[in-house]
Amino acid sequence: MDPRHPFHPQTSSVSEGFDPRLSVMAVRPPIYPVSTYAFATAEQAAHAFEVALGKLPARPGEDVGLIYSRLNHPNAEMFEDALRAAEKGAKAAAAFTSGMSAIATTLLSLARPGQVVLYQRPVYGGTDHFLRHMLPEWQVEAVPVEGGDWAAALARHGDRVAVVYVETPANPTLQMIDLQAVAAEVRRRVPGRRVPIVVDNTFLGPVFQSPLRHGADVCLYSATKFLGGHSDVLAGALTSSDPELVGRIKATRAFLGTICEPFTAWMLQRSMATLWLRMVKQSKNATRLVDVLKAHPAVAVVHHPSLLTGDQARIYQQQCTAPGSIVSLELHGGRAAAFRFLNALQLVRLAVSLGGVESLACHPRTTTASEMSEEDLKAGGVTEGLVRLSIGVEWWRDLAADLRRALDAARG
Ligand SMILES: Cc1ncc(COP(=O)(O)O)c(C=O)c1O
């Protein structure tokens, strides 16, 4: 690529990360199911370890080669290069075994005993569990920012804040958080010390939201969702504008063993080539279906970024380019109506997870958010009648017919 004319990320996600000359001129990457790599000499092995363990810097332009697949391997590197190229503002990326291992490895790399992770609710249920129940076992306190008042939270905990953590749009109510405002408040209240801002960008992906361009330092993904895109891999990933920060997280990854294995990384890279096609089609489908859902008498409220108003709409305009394909709806009649709806679906499958080519539906209150406290459920708007839909790439009229039929059944 000519650095004066960089490709659009849509092009880079197809072409970046793989050089056919390194693999018998194959046009797509092979899989390297290999655990350990040979060195030409004992001196080279010793040098590679010194660099890998941070005892010596790599020489400019030097490639010290591969050592062992828990540290690094060709398929992870190729996927990481493709993701870095797809993410606006990214200079480095890292692949993981799952979204949760990306989140846990990142927070364990950045927070130390006695420090605080400030976060805004709601966050994904697994993240919530890790923050509230596991981090305290390492003497790291997770403090929710009440009412989105970052100024007050930073004034109170600024000295001890190690990381700021947000999810936007948030799971499952799609609440948007103003990343530029959070970043400005962090820089103002904690001057002279860098507090990394970590954003879970799983819902909109690098296609529709670029957190690194809006003040975030690390952008996290459950790659199980849109990046993988076919509900056939479990994986995680992150990108960052700061290669040094990613180096620290990768060092933790090497010792926890949370790098994804070669086949998973290969699947992810294969999926990167269709990321734009899938996400754009899914977002268009969802936007059409929102009108169908809004018009049905069984539905009390529809949550989708295309419907935001007021300040939430302002944030959406500022930091997103399309609304994406996650839609939540609140049904009249609470849990009973929600269950009738889910049980009547025929095309849309009843399953947790999201972002795959097939449409899925779930009841967050009794599944993905079932471990959340009453207070958090209330604060996050996770009601008994709330159903979350992940819209796939099917013909939208077939989806509309299935949803209408199930909504009729929801009325009892
Ligand atoms: C927003 C979000 N972040 C993180 C995760 C965790 O990802 P994984 O299941 O790949 O560990 C999920 C999973 O549902 C999620 O929805």
Coordinates of C-alpha atoms and ligand atoms in Angstrom, one line a residue:
M1 CA 0.0 0.0 0.0
D2 CA 1.2 3.5 -0.8
P3 CA 1.3 5.3 2.6
R4 CA 0.3 8.6 0.8
H5 CA -2.9 7.0 -0.3
P6 CA -4.1 4.6 2.4
F7 CA -6.9 2.3 1.6
H8 CA -10.4 2.7 3.0
P9 CA -10.8 0.3 6.0
Q10 CA -13.3 -1.5 3.9
T11 CA -10.6 -2.4 1.4
S12 CA -7.9 -3.0 4.1
S13 CA -10.1 -5.5 5.9
V14 CA -10.0 -7.7 2.8
S15 CA -6.4 -7.1 1.7
E16 CA -4.3 -6.3 4.8
G17 CA -2.4 -8.7 7.0
F18 CA -1.3 -11.3 4.4
D19 CA 1.5 -11.4 1.9
P20 CA 1.1 -14.3 -0.6
R21 CA 4.9 -14.3 -1.2
L22 CA 5.3 -15.8 2.3
S23 CA 3.0 -18.7 1.5
V24 CA 3.6 -20.2 -2.0
M25 CA 1.6 -17.3 -3.6
A26 CA -1.7 -18.5 -2.1
V27 CA -4.3 -15.7 -2.5
R28 CA -5.8 -16.3 0.9
P29 CA -4.0 -17.2 4.1
P30 CA -3.1 -20.8 5.1
I31 CA -3.5 -22.1 8.7
Y32 CA -0.4 -22.7 10.7
P33 CA -1.5 -25.3 13.3
V34 CA 1.9 -25.1 15.0
S35 CA 2.9 -24.6 18.6
T36 CA 6.6 -23.9 18.4
Y37 CA 9.0 -22.3 15.8
A38 CA 12.6 -23.2 14.9
F39 CA 15.5 -20.8 15.2
A40 CA 18.4 -20.7 12.7
T41 CA 21.0 -20.5 15.6
A42 CA 21.2 -20.6 19.4
E43 CA 22.2 -16.9 19.3
Q44 CA 19.1 -16.0 17.4
A45 CA 17.0 -18.0 20.0
A46 CA 18.7 -16.1 22.9
H47 CA 18.1 -12.8 21.2
A48 CA 14.5 -13.5 20.4
F49 CA 13.9 -14.3 24.1
E50 CA 15.7 -11.1 25.3
V51 CA 13.4 -9.0 23.0
A52 CA 10.3 -10.9 23.9
L53 CA 10.9 -10.5 27.6
G54 CA 11.6 -6.8 27.2
K55 CA 15.3 -7.0 28.2
L56 CA 16.4 -5.6 24.8
P57 CA 14.5 -3.4 22.4
A58 CA 14.1 -4.8 18.9
R59 CA 16.4 -3.0 16.4
P60 CA 14.6 -0.6 14.0
G61 CA 12.9 -2.7 11.3
E62 CA 14.0 -5.9 13.0
D63 CA 11.7 -9.0 12.9
V64 CA 12.9 -11.3 15.6
G65 CA 10.7 -14.1 14.4
L66 CA 8.3 -16.3 16.2
I67 CA 8.9 -18.3 19.3
Y68 CA 5.9 -20.2 20.7
S69 CA 2.2 -19.9 19.9
R70 CA 1.2 -18.8 23.4
L71 CA 3.1 -15.6 22.7
N72 CA 2.3 -15.1 19.1
H73 CA 1.6 -17.0 15.8
P74 CA 1.1 -16.2 12.1
N75 CA -2.7 -16.5 12.1
A76 CA -3.1 -14.2 15.1
E77 CA -0.7 -11.7 13.6
M78 CA -2.6 -11.8 10.2
F79 CA -6.0 -11.2 11.9
E80 CA -4.5 -8.5 14.1
D81 CA -3.1 -6.7 11.1
A82 CA -6.5 -6.9 9.3
L83 CA -8.3 -5.6 12.4
R84 CA -5.8 -2.8 13.0
A85 CA -6.2 -1.7 9.4
A86 CA -10.0 -1.8 9.7
E87 CA -10.2 0.3 12.9
K88 CA -9.8 4.0 12.4
G89 CA -7.1 5.4 14.6
A90 CA -5.6 2.0 15.5
K91 CA -1.9 1.4 15.5
A92 CA -1.9 -2.1 17.1
A93 CA -4.3 -4.9 17.8
A94 CA -4.5 -8.2 19.8
A95 CA -6.5 -11.4 19.5
F96 CA -7.9 -13.4 22.4
T97 CA -9.8 -16.6 23.2
S98 CA -13.0 -14.8 24.0
G99 CA -14.4 -11.3 24.6
M100 CA -14.3 -12.0 28.3
S101 CA -10.6 -13.0 28.1
A102 CA -9.9 -9.8 26.2
I103 CA -11.7 -7.8 28.9
A104 CA -10.1 -9.7 31.8
T105 CA -6.6 -9.6 30.4
T106 CA -6.8 -5.9 29.7
L107 CA -8.1 -5.0 33.2
L108 CA -5.6 -7.3 34.9
S109 CA -2.8 -5.6 32.9
L110 CA -3.8 -2.1 33.7
A111 CA -5.2 -2.1 37.3
R112 CA -3.2 -2.8 40.5
P113 CA -4.3 -3.6 44.1
G114 CA -5.7 -0.5 45.8
Q115 CA -6.8 1.1 42.5
V116 CA -10.2 1.7 41.1
V117 CA -11.9 0.8 37.8
L118 CA -14.6 3.5 37.1
Y119 CA -17.4 2.1 34.8
Q120 CA -20.8 3.2 33.6
R121 CA -23.8 0.9 33.8
P122 CA -25.2 -1.1 32.1
V123 CA -22.5 -3.3 30.9
Y124 CA -22.7 -6.9 29.5
G125 CA -23.6 -9.3 32.4
G126 CA -20.2 -11.2 32.2
T127 CA -18.3 -7.9 32.4
D128 CA -20.5 -6.9 35.3
H129 CA -19.7 -10.1 37.1
F130 CA -16.0 -9.7 36.5
L131 CA -16.0 -6.1 37.7
R132 CA -18.1 -6.5 40.8
H133 CA -17.2 -10.0 42.0
M134 CA -13.8 -10.9 40.6
L135 CA -11.7 -7.7 40.6
P136 CA -12.3 -7.1 44.3
E137 CA -10.6 -10.4 45.0
W138 CA -7.4 -8.7 43.7
Q139 CA -8.2 -5.7 45.8
V140 CA -9.3 -3.7 42.7
E141 CA -12.5 -1.8 43.4
A142 CA -15.0 -1.4 40.5
V143 CA -17.0 1.8 41.1
P144 CA -20.1 2.6 38.9
V145 CA -20.5 6.2 37.8
E146 CA -23.9 7.2 39.2
G147 CA -26.2 8.9 36.8
G148 CA -23.4 9.4 34.3
D149 CA -21.9 12.1 36.5
W150 CA -18.2 11.6 35.6
A151 CA -17.1 14.8 37.1
A152 CA -18.3 13.8 40.6
A153 CA -16.9 10.2 40.2
L154 CA -13.5 11.5 39.1
A155 CA -13.4 14.2 41.8
R156 CA -14.0 11.4 44.4
H157 CA -11.8 8.6 43.0
G158 CA -9.4 10.5 40.6
D159 CA -6.3 9.7 42.6
R160 CA -6.9 6.0 42.5
V161 CA -8.5 5.5 39.1
A162 CA -6.5 3.0 37.0
V163 CA -9.0 2.5 34.1
V164 CA -12.2 4.0 32.8
Y165 CA -14.5 1.4 31.3
V166 CA -17.6 2.0 29.2
E167 CA -19.8 0.0 26.8
T168 CA -21.6 2.1 24.1
P169 CA -24.2 1.4 22.9
A170 CA -24.8 -0.6 26.1
N171 CA -26.2 -4.1 26.2
P172 CA -29.2 -4.6 26.1
T173 CA -30.8 -1.1 26.1
L174 CA -28.5 0.6 23.5
Q175 CA -27.9 3.6 25.7
M176 CA -25.2 5.8 24.2
I177 CA -22.3 7.3 26.1
D178 CA -20.6 10.5 24.9
L179 CA -16.9 9.3 24.6
Q180 CA -15.5 12.8 23.9
A181 CA -17.2 14.2 27.0
V182 CA -15.9 11.3 29.2
A183 CA -12.4 11.7 27.7
A184 CA -12.4 15.4 28.3
E185 CA -13.5 15.0 31.9
V186 CA -10.9 12.3 32.6
R187 CA -8.1 14.5 31.2
R188 CA -9.4 17.5 33.2
R189 CA -9.8 15.8 36.5
V190 CA -6.7 13.6 36.3
P191 CA -4.1 15.9 34.8
G192 CA -0.5 14.8 34.5
R193 CA -1.3 11.1 34.6
R194 CA -2.8 9.0 31.8
V195 CA -5.9 7.0 32.7
P196 CA -6.6 4.6 29.8
I197 CA -10.2 4.8 28.6
V198 CA -11.4 1.3 27.5
V199 CA -14.5 1.0 25.3
D200 CA -16.4 -2.2 24.5
N201 CA -17.4 -1.5 20.8
T202 CA -18.9 -5.0 20.2
F203 CA -22.3 -3.7 19.1
L204 CA -21.3 -1.3 16.3
G205 CA -17.8 -2.6 15.5
P206 CA -15.2 -0.8 13.5
V207 CA -17.7 -0.3 10.7
F208 CA -20.1 2.1 12.5
Q209 CA -18.2 3.5 15.4
S210 CA -14.6 4.5 15.9
P211 CA -14.0 5.0 19.6
L212 CA -10.2 5.6 19.2
R213 CA -11.2 8.8 17.2
H214 CA -13.3 10.0 20.1
G215 CA -10.8 9.8 22.9
A216 CA -10.7 6.1 23.8
D217 CA -7.3 4.4 24.3
V218 CA -8.4 0.8 23.9
C219 CA -11.3 -0.6 21.9
L220 CA -12.5 -4.0 22.9
Y221 CA -14.5 -6.7 21.1
S222 CA -16.3 -9.9 21.7
A223 CA -15.1 -11.2 18.3
T224 CA -17.6 -14.0 18.8
K225 CA -20.2 -11.5 17.6
F226 CA -19.9 -9.3 14.4
L227 CA -16.2 -9.8 13.8
G228 CA -16.6 -13.6 13.6
G229 CA -20.1 -13.0 12.3
H230 CA -21.3 -16.6 11.8
S231 CA -21.9 -17.9 15.3
D232 CA -19.2 -20.5 14.8
V233 CA -16.2 -19.1 16.7
L234 CA -15.6 -17.9 20.3
A235 CA -13.0 -15.1 20.3
G236 CA -12.0 -11.6 21.5
A237 CA -9.9 -8.8 20.2
L238 CA -8.8 -5.2 21.0
T239 CA -7.3 -2.3 19.1
S240 CA -5.4 0.7 20.4
S241 CA -3.8 3.9 19.2
D242 CA -0.9 3.0 21.5
P243 CA 1.4 0.1 20.6
E244 CA 3.2 0.3 24.0
L245 CA -0.2 -0.2 25.8
V246 CA -1.0 -3.2 23.5
G247 CA 2.5 -4.5 24.3
R248 CA 1.8 -4.5 28.0
I249 CA -1.5 -6.3 27.5
K250 CA 0.1 -8.9 25.2
A251 CA 2.7 -9.6 27.8
T252 CA -0.1 -10.4 30.3
R253 CA -1.8 -12.5 27.5
A254 CA 1.4 -14.5 27.0
F255 CA 1.4 -15.6 30.7
L256 CA -2.4 -16.1 31.1
G257 CA -2.4 -18.0 27.7
T258 CA -5.4 -16.0 26.5
I259 CA -4.3 -15.7 22.8
C260 CA -6.7 -17.5 20.4
E261 CA -5.4 -20.5 18.7
P262 CA -4.5 -20.6 14.9
F263 CA -7.7 -22.0 13.6
T264 CA -9.9 -19.4 15.4
A265 CA -7.6 -16.6 14.2
W266 CA -7.8 -17.9 10.7
M267 CA -11.7 -18.0 10.9
L268 CA -11.6 -14.4 12.2
Q269 CA -9.4 -13.2 9.4
R270 CA -11.7 -14.9 6.8
S271 CA -14.7 -13.2 8.4
M272 CA -13.0 -9.7 8.3
A273 CA -13.3 -9.8 4.5
T274 CA -17.1 -9.7 4.7
L275 CA -17.4 -7.5 7.8
W276 CA -18.6 -4.4 5.9
L277 CA -21.0 -6.4 3.7
R278 CA -22.6 -8.2 6.7
M279 CA -22.9 -5.2 9.0
V280 CA -24.3 -2.8 6.5
K281 CA -26.9 -5.4 5.3
Q282 CA -27.8 -6.3 8.9
S283 CA -28.1 -2.6 9.9
K284 CA -30.4 -1.9 6.9
N285 CA -32.6 -4.9 7.7
A286 CA -32.9 -3.8 11.4
T287 CA -33.8 -0.3 10.4
R288 CA -36.6 -1.6 8.2
L289 CA -37.9 -4.0 10.9
V290 CA -38.0 -1.2 13.5
D291 CA -40.9 0.3 11.6
V292 CA -42.7 -3.1 11.6
L293 CA -42.1 -3.5 15.4
K294 CA -43.2 0.1 16.3
A295 CA -46.5 -0.3 14.5
H296 CA -47.5 -3.5 16.4
P297 CA -49.9 -3.1 19.3
A298 CA -48.1 -5.7 21.4
V299 CA -45.0 -3.5 21.5
A300 CA -44.7 -0.7 24.2
V301 CA -41.2 0.6 23.3
V302 CA -38.6 -0.1 20.6
H303 CA -34.9 0.6 21.4
H304 CA -32.7 1.1 18.4
P305 CA -30.2 3.9 17.7
S306 CA -32.2 5.1 14.7
L307 CA -35.0 6.1 17.1
L308 CA -32.9 8.1 19.6
T309 CA -34.0 11.6 20.5
G310 CA -32.5 14.6 22.4
D311 CA -29.0 14.3 23.8
Q312 CA -28.9 10.6 23.0
A313 CA -29.5 11.4 19.3
R314 CA -26.8 14.1 19.5
I315 CA -24.2 11.5 20.8
Y316 CA -25.3 9.0 18.1
Q317 CA -24.8 11.6 15.3
Q318 CA -21.4 12.6 16.8
Q319 CA -19.8 9.2 17.1
C320 CA -21.7 6.6 15.0
T321 CA -22.3 6.3 11.2
A322 CA -25.2 3.8 11.2
P323 CA -27.5 2.3 13.9
G324 CA -26.5 -1.3 13.6
S325 CA -28.6 -4.4 14.0
I326 CA -29.3 -4.9 17.7
V327 CA -32.9 -4.0 18.5
S328 CA -34.6 -4.3 21.9
L329 CA -38.3 -4.2 22.4
E330 CA -40.5 -3.9 25.5
L331 CA -43.7 -5.8 25.2
H332 CA -46.9 -5.0 27.0
G333 CA -47.6 -7.8 29.5
G334 CA -44.2 -8.3 31.0
R335 CA -42.4 -11.7 31.2
A336 CA -45.5 -13.8 30.1
A337 CA -45.9 -11.8 26.9
A338 CA -42.1 -11.9 26.2
F339 CA -42.1 -15.7 26.6
R340 CA -45.1 -16.1 24.4
F341 CA -43.4 -14.0 21.7
L342 CA -40.1 -16.0 21.9
N343 CA -41.9 -19.3 21.9
A344 CA -43.8 -18.4 18.8
L345 CA -40.8 -17.4 16.6
Q346 CA -40.1 -19.8 13.8
L347 CA -37.4 -18.2 11.7
V348 CA -35.6 -16.1 14.3
R349 CA -33.9 -18.5 16.7
L350 CA -34.2 -18.3 20.4
A351 CA -30.5 -18.0 21.6
V352 CA -28.2 -15.7 23.4
S353 CA -25.3 -14.0 21.6
L354 CA -25.6 -11.7 18.6
G355 CA -23.9 -10.4 15.5
G356 CA -24.2 -13.6 13.4
V357 CA -25.6 -13.9 9.9
E358 CA -28.8 -15.5 11.4
S359 CA -31.3 -13.5 13.4
L360 CA -31.5 -14.4 17.1
A361 CA -33.8 -13.3 20.0
C362 CA -33.4 -13.6 23.8
H363 CA -35.0 -12.5 27.1
P364 CA -32.0 -10.7 28.8
R365 CA -33.7 -10.5 32.3
T366 CA -33.7 -14.4 32.6
T367 CA -30.5 -15.1 30.6
T368 CA -27.6 -12.7 29.8
A369 CA -28.5 -10.2 32.6
S370 CA -29.9 -12.7 35.1
E371 CA -27.0 -12.2 37.5
M372 CA -27.4 -8.5 37.7
S373 CA -28.6 -6.9 41.0
E374 CA -32.1 -5.5 41.1
E375 CA -30.6 -2.0 41.3
D376 CA -28.5 -2.5 38.2
L377 CA -31.4 -4.1 36.3
K378 CA -33.5 -1.0 37.1
A379 CA -30.7 1.4 36.3
G380 CA -30.1 -0.4 33.0
G381 CA -33.8 -0.5 32.0
V382 CA -33.7 -4.4 31.8
T383 CA -37.4 -5.0 32.4
E384 CA -39.5 -8.2 32.4
G385 CA -41.0 -7.4 29.1
L386 CA -37.7 -6.6 27.3
V387 CA -36.6 -8.9 24.4
R388 CA -33.3 -8.4 22.5
L389 CA -33.1 -9.1 18.8
S390 CA -30.0 -9.5 16.8
I391 CA -31.0 -9.1 13.1
G392 CA -29.1 -11.2 10.5
V393 CA -28.8 -11.0 6.7
E394 CA -32.0 -12.9 5.8
W395 CA -34.6 -11.3 3.4
W396 CA -36.1 -8.7 5.7
R397 CA -39.7 -9.4 4.6
D398 CA -39.4 -13.0 5.9
L399 CA -38.1 -11.7 9.2
A400 CA -41.0 -9.1 9.3
A401 CA -43.6 -11.9 8.8
D402 CA -42.0 -14.0 11.6
L403 CA -41.8 -11.1 14.0
R404 CA -45.4 -10.0 13.3
R405 CA -46.7 -13.6 13.8
A406 CA -44.9 -13.9 17.1
L407 CA -46.1 -10.4 18.3
D408 CA -49.6 -11.5 17.5
A409 CA -49.0 -14.5 19.8
A410 CA -47.5 -12.3 22.5
R411 CA -50.9 -10.7 23.0
G412 CA -52.3 -14.0 24.3
Ligands
LIG1 C1 -21.1 -6.3 24.7 C2 -20.4 -7.6 25.0 N1 -19.1 -7.6 25.5 C3 -18.4 -8.7 25.8 C4 -19.0 -10.0 25.7 C5 -18.3 -11.2 26.1 O1 -17.8 -11.9 24.9 P1 -17.5 -13.4 24.8 O2 -18.8 -14.2 25.0 O3 -16.9 -13.6 23.5 O4 -16.6 -13.8 25.9 C6 -20.4 -10.1 25.2 C7 -21.0 -11.4 25.1 O5 -22.2 -11.5 24.9 C8 -21.1 -8.9 24.9 O6 -22.3 -8.9 24.4

